[in-house]
């Protein structure tokens, strides 16, 4: 394989150039990852405006801190910044009375603009009503569980990538993900969004 | 991998069922031999236990729904030329300016401390001595007045250090060289200096010893660079 055809080699070169202050090279990384960064923030925060702010902050912080990037997965590094910035925003939001964590649920019909159906693990996207209920369900999860379910199930990251992003052990990914899925299952089954009878017997 | 937590067990007892965590990991195909149970036994159980089969099916249904959540297109590009312009000041990029002003203020501060301590230790005395002697002729009675006059003109120099110029022994030893006349001229010199530094009187210059002058300049530069660094740092942070 020639170096030009290897995406990870191209990524390494972009990181190296960005370290030297090359904004254009860094923007190749922005181009590549802005979709997943925005969508992780969107599912974490439930609000398109906040997600766009967090995504922009993510890339500004990343460019400033690129010298501290120690190699490894650029995606996990960027998403780690995204998740931390989202947590910061959630904490600030908790101090304010009004919560907009499920604003996305109301806006799921397309107010957020184009729904990009070509991305994501499963191209056959859900109907707006189901997507709305799922976003509401995500909003009920504890932050650390929501993060892992967003990374692994919504964005299709491997356990290893999710562990690197959330900076937790693989075992923690496994247990938080299973608890998040179980909670979502109960929430969705109560609202008739799961195929009949799919609830853990009590 | 961390220490096993109760829920990470394959089997939940009693009754004997597969744990949700095991089923969730099984769904993702990440069950490893270290999990404490061999998949064949668990798979055999899944065949025969409706409760565990339902549990697994529920998790699978949730995962399928989550995977099918729509991905939204970003509302705009987050490429960095979209950063508001104030981050760029002419050819000086702010982060770089923060860096060099910080470095410059650190260097100036170091020079300030070095020069001042050398000066206080009296290293410069040898250099300044030949011409300074003329000032030292000042009688002890006149000396304090000269010090007072000199101190404000020299600015941040500590008064104690300035007094070193007039060691009583030296002043006393030189007294027989016509203390009165020299004392008068020393006072005039200091007076003229503070008023007009460009005074052509040649032997006035050594009154300012190079080390002290250097420490004053370095101190001022350190303060200037520090305020520039703080200012640009704040601009860069916003």
Short mmCIF file of N, CA and C in Angstrom, two decimals, chain B residues 43-148:
data_model
loop_
_atom_site.label_atom_id
_atom_site.label_comp_id
_atom_site.label_asym_id
_atom_site.label_seq_id
_atom_site.Cartn_x
_atom_site.Cartn_y
_atom_site.Cartn_z
N UNK B 43 -24.14 -20.71 26.23
CA UNK B 43 -25.02 -20.80 25.06
C UNK B 43 -26.07 -21.89 25.24
N UNK B 44 -25.65 -22.99 25.86
CA UNK B 44 -26.61 -24.06 26.15
C UNK B 44 -27.69 -23.54 27.09
N UNK B 45 -27.27 -22.74 28.06
CA UNK B 45 -28.25 -22.18 28.99
C UNK B 45 -29.24 -21.27 28.25
N UNK B 46 -28.68 -20.42 27.36
CA UNK B 46 -29.53 -19.49 26.61
C UNK B 46 -30.61 -20.24 25.81
N UNK B 47 -30.25 -21.43 25.30
CA UNK B 47 -31.20 -22.23 24.52
C UNK B 47 -32.40 -22.64 25.38
N UNK B 48 -32.12 -22.87 26.67
CA UNK B 48 -33.14 -23.49 27.51
C UNK B 48 -33.80 -22.54 28.50
N UNK B 49 -33.26 -21.33 28.63
CA UNK B 49 -33.80 -20.43 29.65
C UNK B 49 -34.50 -19.25 28.98
N UNK B 50 -35.84 -19.23 29.03
CA UNK B 50 -36.58 -18.14 28.36
C UNK B 50 -36.24 -16.76 28.96
N UNK B 51 -36.00 -16.75 30.24
CA UNK B 51 -35.72 -15.46 30.88
C UNK B 51 -34.43 -14.85 30.32
N UNK B 52 -33.37 -15.66 30.24
CA UNK B 52 -32.09 -15.13 29.74
C UNK B 52 -32.19 -14.81 28.25
N UNK B 53 -32.95 -15.62 27.53
CA UNK B 53 -33.11 -15.37 26.09
C UNK B 53 -33.83 -14.04 25.87
N UNK B 54 -34.86 -13.78 26.71
CA UNK B 54 -35.60 -12.52 26.62
C UNK B 54 -34.70 -11.33 26.97
N UNK B 55 -33.91 -11.55 28.01
CA UNK B 55 -32.99 -10.51 28.47
C UNK B 55 -32.07 -10.10 27.31
N UNK B 56 -31.51 -11.12 26.68
CA UNK B 56 -30.59 -10.88 25.56
C UNK B 56 -31.31 -10.22 24.39
N UNK B 57 -32.52 -10.67 24.10
CA UNK B 57 -33.28 -10.12 22.97
C UNK B 57 -33.60 -8.64 23.23
N UNK B 58 -33.91 -8.31 24.49
CA UNK B 58 -34.20 -6.91 24.84
C UNK B 58 -32.99 -6.02 24.64
N UNK B 59 -31.83 -6.50 25.08
CA UNK B 59 -30.60 -5.72 24.90
C UNK B 59 -30.29 -5.55 23.42
N UNK B 60 -30.52 -6.63 22.67
CA UNK B 60 -30.25 -6.60 21.23
C UNK B 60 -31.16 -5.58 20.54
N UNK B 61 -32.45 -5.57 20.97
CA UNK B 61 -33.41 -4.63 20.36
C UNK B 61 -32.99 -3.18 20.65
N UNK B 62 -32.55 -2.93 21.89
CA UNK B 62 -32.11 -1.58 22.25
C UNK B 62 -30.90 -1.18 21.41
N UNK B 63 -29.95 -2.10 21.29
CA UNK B 63 -28.75 -1.78 20.52
C UNK B 63 -29.10 -1.49 19.07
N UNK B 64 -30.02 -2.26 18.53
CA UNK B 64 -30.43 -2.04 17.14
C UNK B 64 -31.04 -0.65 16.97
N UNK B 65 -31.92 -0.28 17.92
CA UNK B 65 -32.54 1.05 17.83
C UNK B 65 -31.48 2.15 17.90
N UNK B 66 -30.55 2.01 18.84
CA UNK B 66 -29.52 3.04 19.02
C UNK B 66 -28.66 3.17 17.77
N UNK B 67 -28.37 2.03 17.16
CA UNK B 67 -27.54 2.05 15.95
C UNK B 67 -28.25 2.74 14.80
N UNK B 68 -29.56 2.74 14.87
CA UNK B 68 -30.32 3.33 13.76
C UNK B 68 -30.71 4.78 14.04
N UNK B 69 -30.28 5.32 15.17
CA UNK B 69 -30.56 6.75 15.43
C UNK B 69 -29.95 7.58 14.31
N UNK B 70 -30.68 8.58 13.82
CA UNK B 70 -30.12 9.38 12.73
C UNK B 70 -28.87 10.14 13.17
N UNK B 71 -27.94 10.25 12.25
CA UNK B 71 -26.77 11.10 12.45
C UNK B 71 -27.09 12.44 11.82
N UNK B 72 -26.89 13.51 12.58
CA UNK B 72 -27.22 14.83 12.04
C UNK B 72 -25.98 15.47 11.41
N UNK B 73 -26.22 16.13 10.28
CA UNK B 73 -25.11 16.84 9.64
C UNK B 73 -24.78 18.08 10.47
N UNK B 74 -23.50 18.37 10.69
CA UNK B 74 -23.14 19.58 11.45
C UNK B 74 -23.74 20.82 10.77
N UNK B 75 -24.21 21.78 11.57
CA UNK B 75 -24.85 22.97 11.01
C UNK B 75 -23.88 23.85 10.23
N UNK B 76 -22.60 23.70 10.50
CA UNK B 76 -21.60 24.51 9.78
C UNK B 76 -20.27 23.78 9.86
N UNK B 77 -19.30 24.29 9.12
CA UNK B 77 -17.97 23.70 9.21
C UNK B 77 -17.28 24.22 10.47
N UNK B 78 -16.55 23.34 11.14
CA UNK B 78 -15.82 23.77 12.34
C UNK B 78 -14.35 24.00 12.04
N UNK B 79 -14.04 24.12 10.75
CA UNK B 79 -12.65 24.37 10.35
C UNK B 79 -12.16 25.66 10.99
N UNK B 80 -10.87 25.72 11.27
CA UNK B 80 -10.36 26.79 12.14
C UNK B 80 -10.27 28.17 11.52
N UNK B 81 -10.43 28.32 10.21
CA UNK B 81 -10.44 29.71 9.70
C UNK B 81 -11.73 30.41 10.12
N UNK B 82 -12.66 29.64 10.67
CA UNK B 82 -13.91 30.23 11.15
C UNK B 82 -13.75 30.91 12.50
N UNK B 83 -12.55 30.80 13.10
CA UNK B 83 -12.32 31.49 14.37
C UNK B 83 -12.40 33.00 14.13
N UNK B 84 -13.06 33.73 15.01
CA UNK B 84 -13.12 35.19 14.86
C UNK B 84 -11.73 35.80 14.75
N UNK B 85 -11.62 36.85 13.94
CA UNK B 85 -10.32 37.45 13.61
C UNK B 85 -9.45 37.92 14.79
N UNK B 86 -10.04 38.42 15.90
CA UNK B 86 -9.19 38.98 16.96
C UNK B 86 -8.04 38.08 17.41
N UNK B 87 -8.13 36.78 17.03
CA UNK B 87 -7.05 35.89 17.41
C UNK B 87 -5.76 36.19 16.65
N UNK B 88 -5.89 36.91 15.53
CA UNK B 88 -4.71 37.23 14.73
C UNK B 88 -4.41 38.72 14.87
N UNK B 89 -3.22 39.07 15.26
CA UNK B 89 -2.85 40.48 15.33
C UNK B 89 -1.72 40.67 14.33
N UNK B 90 -2.08 41.18 13.15
CA UNK B 90 -1.06 41.39 12.12
C UNK B 90 -0.30 40.11 11.86
N UNK B 91 1.02 40.25 11.78
CA UNK B 91 1.82 39.06 11.52
C UNK B 91 2.13 38.33 12.82
N UNK B 92 1.83 38.99 13.97
CA UNK B 92 2.08 38.33 15.25
C UNK B 92 0.87 37.51 15.63
N UNK B 93 1.02 36.21 15.58
CA UNK B 93 -0.08 35.40 16.04
C UNK B 93 -0.06 35.44 17.56
N UNK B 94 -1.26 35.60 18.14
CA UNK B 94 -1.32 35.81 19.59
C UNK B 94 -0.62 34.74 20.43
N UNK B 95 -0.89 33.45 20.15
CA UNK B 95 -0.23 32.45 21.00
C UNK B 95 1.29 32.60 20.99
N UNK B 96 1.82 32.94 19.77
CA UNK B 96 3.26 33.10 19.67
C UNK B 96 3.71 34.32 20.48
N UNK B 97 2.89 35.39 20.40
CA UNK B 97 3.23 36.61 21.11
C UNK B 97 3.22 36.36 22.62
N UNK B 98 2.23 35.59 23.08
CA UNK B 98 2.18 35.25 24.49
C UNK B 98 3.48 34.57 24.88
N UNK B 99 3.92 33.65 24.02
CA UNK B 99 5.12 32.87 24.34
C UNK B 99 6.36 33.75 24.42
N UNK B 100 6.55 34.61 23.40
CA UNK B 100 7.82 35.35 23.41
C UNK B 100 7.83 36.47 24.45
N UNK B 101 6.68 37.08 24.72
CA UNK B 101 6.68 38.12 25.76
C UNK B 101 6.91 37.49 27.13
N UNK B 102 6.35 36.28 27.32
CA UNK B 102 6.59 35.59 28.58
C UNK B 102 8.08 35.30 28.76
N UNK B 103 8.67 34.75 27.68
CA UNK B 103 10.08 34.39 27.73
C UNK B 103 10.92 35.65 27.98
N UNK B 104 10.58 36.74 27.27
CA UNK B 104 11.36 37.97 27.40
C UNK B 104 11.25 38.52 28.82
N UNK B 105 10.07 38.45 29.41
CA UNK B 105 9.93 38.99 30.77
C UNK B 105 10.71 38.13 31.76
N UNK B 106 10.74 36.82 31.51
CA UNK B 106 11.51 35.94 32.40
C UNK B 106 13.00 36.26 32.30
N UNK B 107 13.48 36.44 31.06
CA UNK B 107 14.90 36.75 30.86
C UNK B 107 15.24 38.08 31.52
N UNK B 108 14.39 39.09 31.29
CA UNK B 108 14.65 40.41 31.86
C UNK B 108 14.65 40.36 33.38
N UNK B 109 13.72 39.58 33.94
CA UNK B 109 13.67 39.46 35.40
C UNK B 109 14.93 38.80 35.93
N UNK B 110 15.42 37.79 35.19
CA UNK B 110 16.64 37.10 35.61
C UNK B 110 17.83 38.07 35.58
N UNK B 111 17.92 38.86 34.51
CA UNK B 111 19.00 39.85 34.38
C UNK B 111 18.90 40.87 35.52
N UNK B 112 17.68 41.27 35.82
CA UNK B 112 17.45 42.23 36.90
C UNK B 112 17.99 41.69 38.22
N UNK B 113 17.60 40.47 38.54
CA UNK B 113 18.03 39.87 39.82
C UNK B 113 19.55 39.71 39.84
N UNK B 114 20.11 39.26 38.71
CA UNK B 114 21.55 39.03 38.63
C UNK B 114 22.31 40.35 38.84
N UNK B 115 21.94 41.38 38.07
CA UNK B 115 22.63 42.66 38.15
C UNK B 115 22.49 43.28 39.55
N UNK B 116 21.27 43.19 40.08
CA UNK B 116 21.04 43.81 41.37
C UNK B 116 21.85 43.12 42.46
N UNK B 117 21.89 41.77 42.40
CA UNK B 117 22.62 41.08 43.46
C UNK B 117 24.12 41.29 43.32
N UNK B 118 24.62 41.30 42.05
CA UNK B 118 26.04 41.61 41.86
C UNK B 118 26.36 43.00 42.39
N UNK B 119 25.46 43.92 42.11
CA UNK B 119 25.64 45.30 42.54
C UNK B 119 25.66 45.38 44.07
N UNK B 120 24.71 44.68 44.68
CA UNK B 120 24.63 44.71 46.14
C UNK B 120 25.84 44.04 46.78
N UNK B 121 26.36 43.04 46.08
CA UNK B 121 27.56 42.36 46.60
C UNK B 121 28.81 43.20 46.41
N UNK B 122 28.67 44.30 45.66
CA UNK B 122 29.78 45.20 45.49
C UNK B 122 30.73 44.85 44.37
N UNK B 123 30.28 43.98 43.44
CA UNK B 123 31.15 43.59 42.34
C UNK B 123 31.53 44.81 41.49
N UNK B 124 30.59 45.72 41.33
CA UNK B 124 30.84 46.88 40.48
C UNK B 124 31.76 47.91 41.09
N UNK B 125 32.06 47.78 42.38
CA UNK B 125 32.85 48.80 43.07
C UNK B 125 34.21 49.00 42.42
N UNK B 126 34.85 47.89 42.02
CA UNK B 126 36.19 47.99 41.42
C UNK B 126 36.16 48.81 40.15
N UNK B 127 35.13 48.56 39.35
CA UNK B 127 35.01 49.27 38.07
C UNK B 127 34.77 50.75 38.33
N UNK B 128 33.87 51.01 39.26
CA UNK B 128 33.46 52.39 39.49
C UNK B 128 34.46 53.16 40.35
N UNK B 129 35.34 52.41 41.03
CA UNK B 129 36.20 53.00 42.06
C UNK B 129 36.97 54.26 41.64
N UNK B 130 37.77 54.22 40.54
CA UNK B 130 38.66 55.35 40.26
C UNK B 130 37.93 56.69 40.27
N UNK B 131 36.79 56.77 39.61
CA UNK B 131 36.11 58.05 39.57
C UNK B 131 35.19 58.23 40.77
N UNK B 132 34.70 57.09 41.29
CA UNK B 132 33.80 57.20 42.43
C UNK B 132 34.51 57.79 43.63
N UNK B 133 35.83 57.57 43.68
CA UNK B 133 36.61 58.09 44.80
C UNK B 133 36.33 59.57 44.99
N UNK B 134 36.23 60.28 43.88
CA UNK B 134 36.01 61.72 43.96
C UNK B 134 34.71 62.04 44.70
N UNK B 135 33.73 61.18 44.51
CA UNK B 135 32.48 61.42 45.21
C UNK B 135 32.58 61.03 46.68
N UNK B 136 33.45 60.03 46.92
CA UNK B 136 33.56 59.54 48.30
C UNK B 136 34.26 60.54 49.20
N UNK B 137 34.90 61.51 48.57
CA UNK B 137 35.56 62.51 49.39
C UNK B 137 34.56 63.23 50.28
N UNK B 138 33.33 63.17 49.87
CA UNK B 138 32.31 63.84 50.65
C UNK B 138 32.40 63.46 52.11
N UNK B 139 32.39 64.44 52.96
CA UNK B 139 32.49 64.20 54.39
C UNK B 139 31.24 63.49 54.88
N UNK B 140 31.38 62.67 55.95
CA UNK B 140 30.24 61.92 56.47
C UNK B 140 29.01 62.80 56.73
N UNK B 141 29.23 64.04 57.07
CA UNK B 141 28.08 64.91 57.34
C UNK B 141 27.31 65.22 56.07
N UNK B 142 28.04 65.27 54.97
CA UNK B 142 27.39 65.60 53.71
C UNK B 142 26.76 64.36 53.09
N UNK B 143 27.40 63.23 53.34
CA UNK B 143 26.99 61.99 52.69
C UNK B 143 25.48 61.69 52.76
N UNK B 144 24.88 61.70 53.96
CA UNK B 144 23.45 61.36 54.00
C UNK B 144 22.62 62.25 53.10
N UNK B 145 22.96 63.52 53.00
CA UNK B 145 22.21 64.42 52.14
C UNK B 145 22.33 63.99 50.67
N UNK B 146 23.55 63.62 50.27
CA UNK B 146 23.76 63.20 48.89
C UNK B 146 22.95 61.94 48.60
N UNK B 147 22.96 61.04 49.55
CA UNK B 147 22.23 59.79 49.37
C UNK B 147 20.76 60.10 49.15
N UNK B 148 20.25 61.01 49.99
CA UNK B 148 18.82 61.33 49.86
C UNK B 148 18.53 61.94 48.49
#
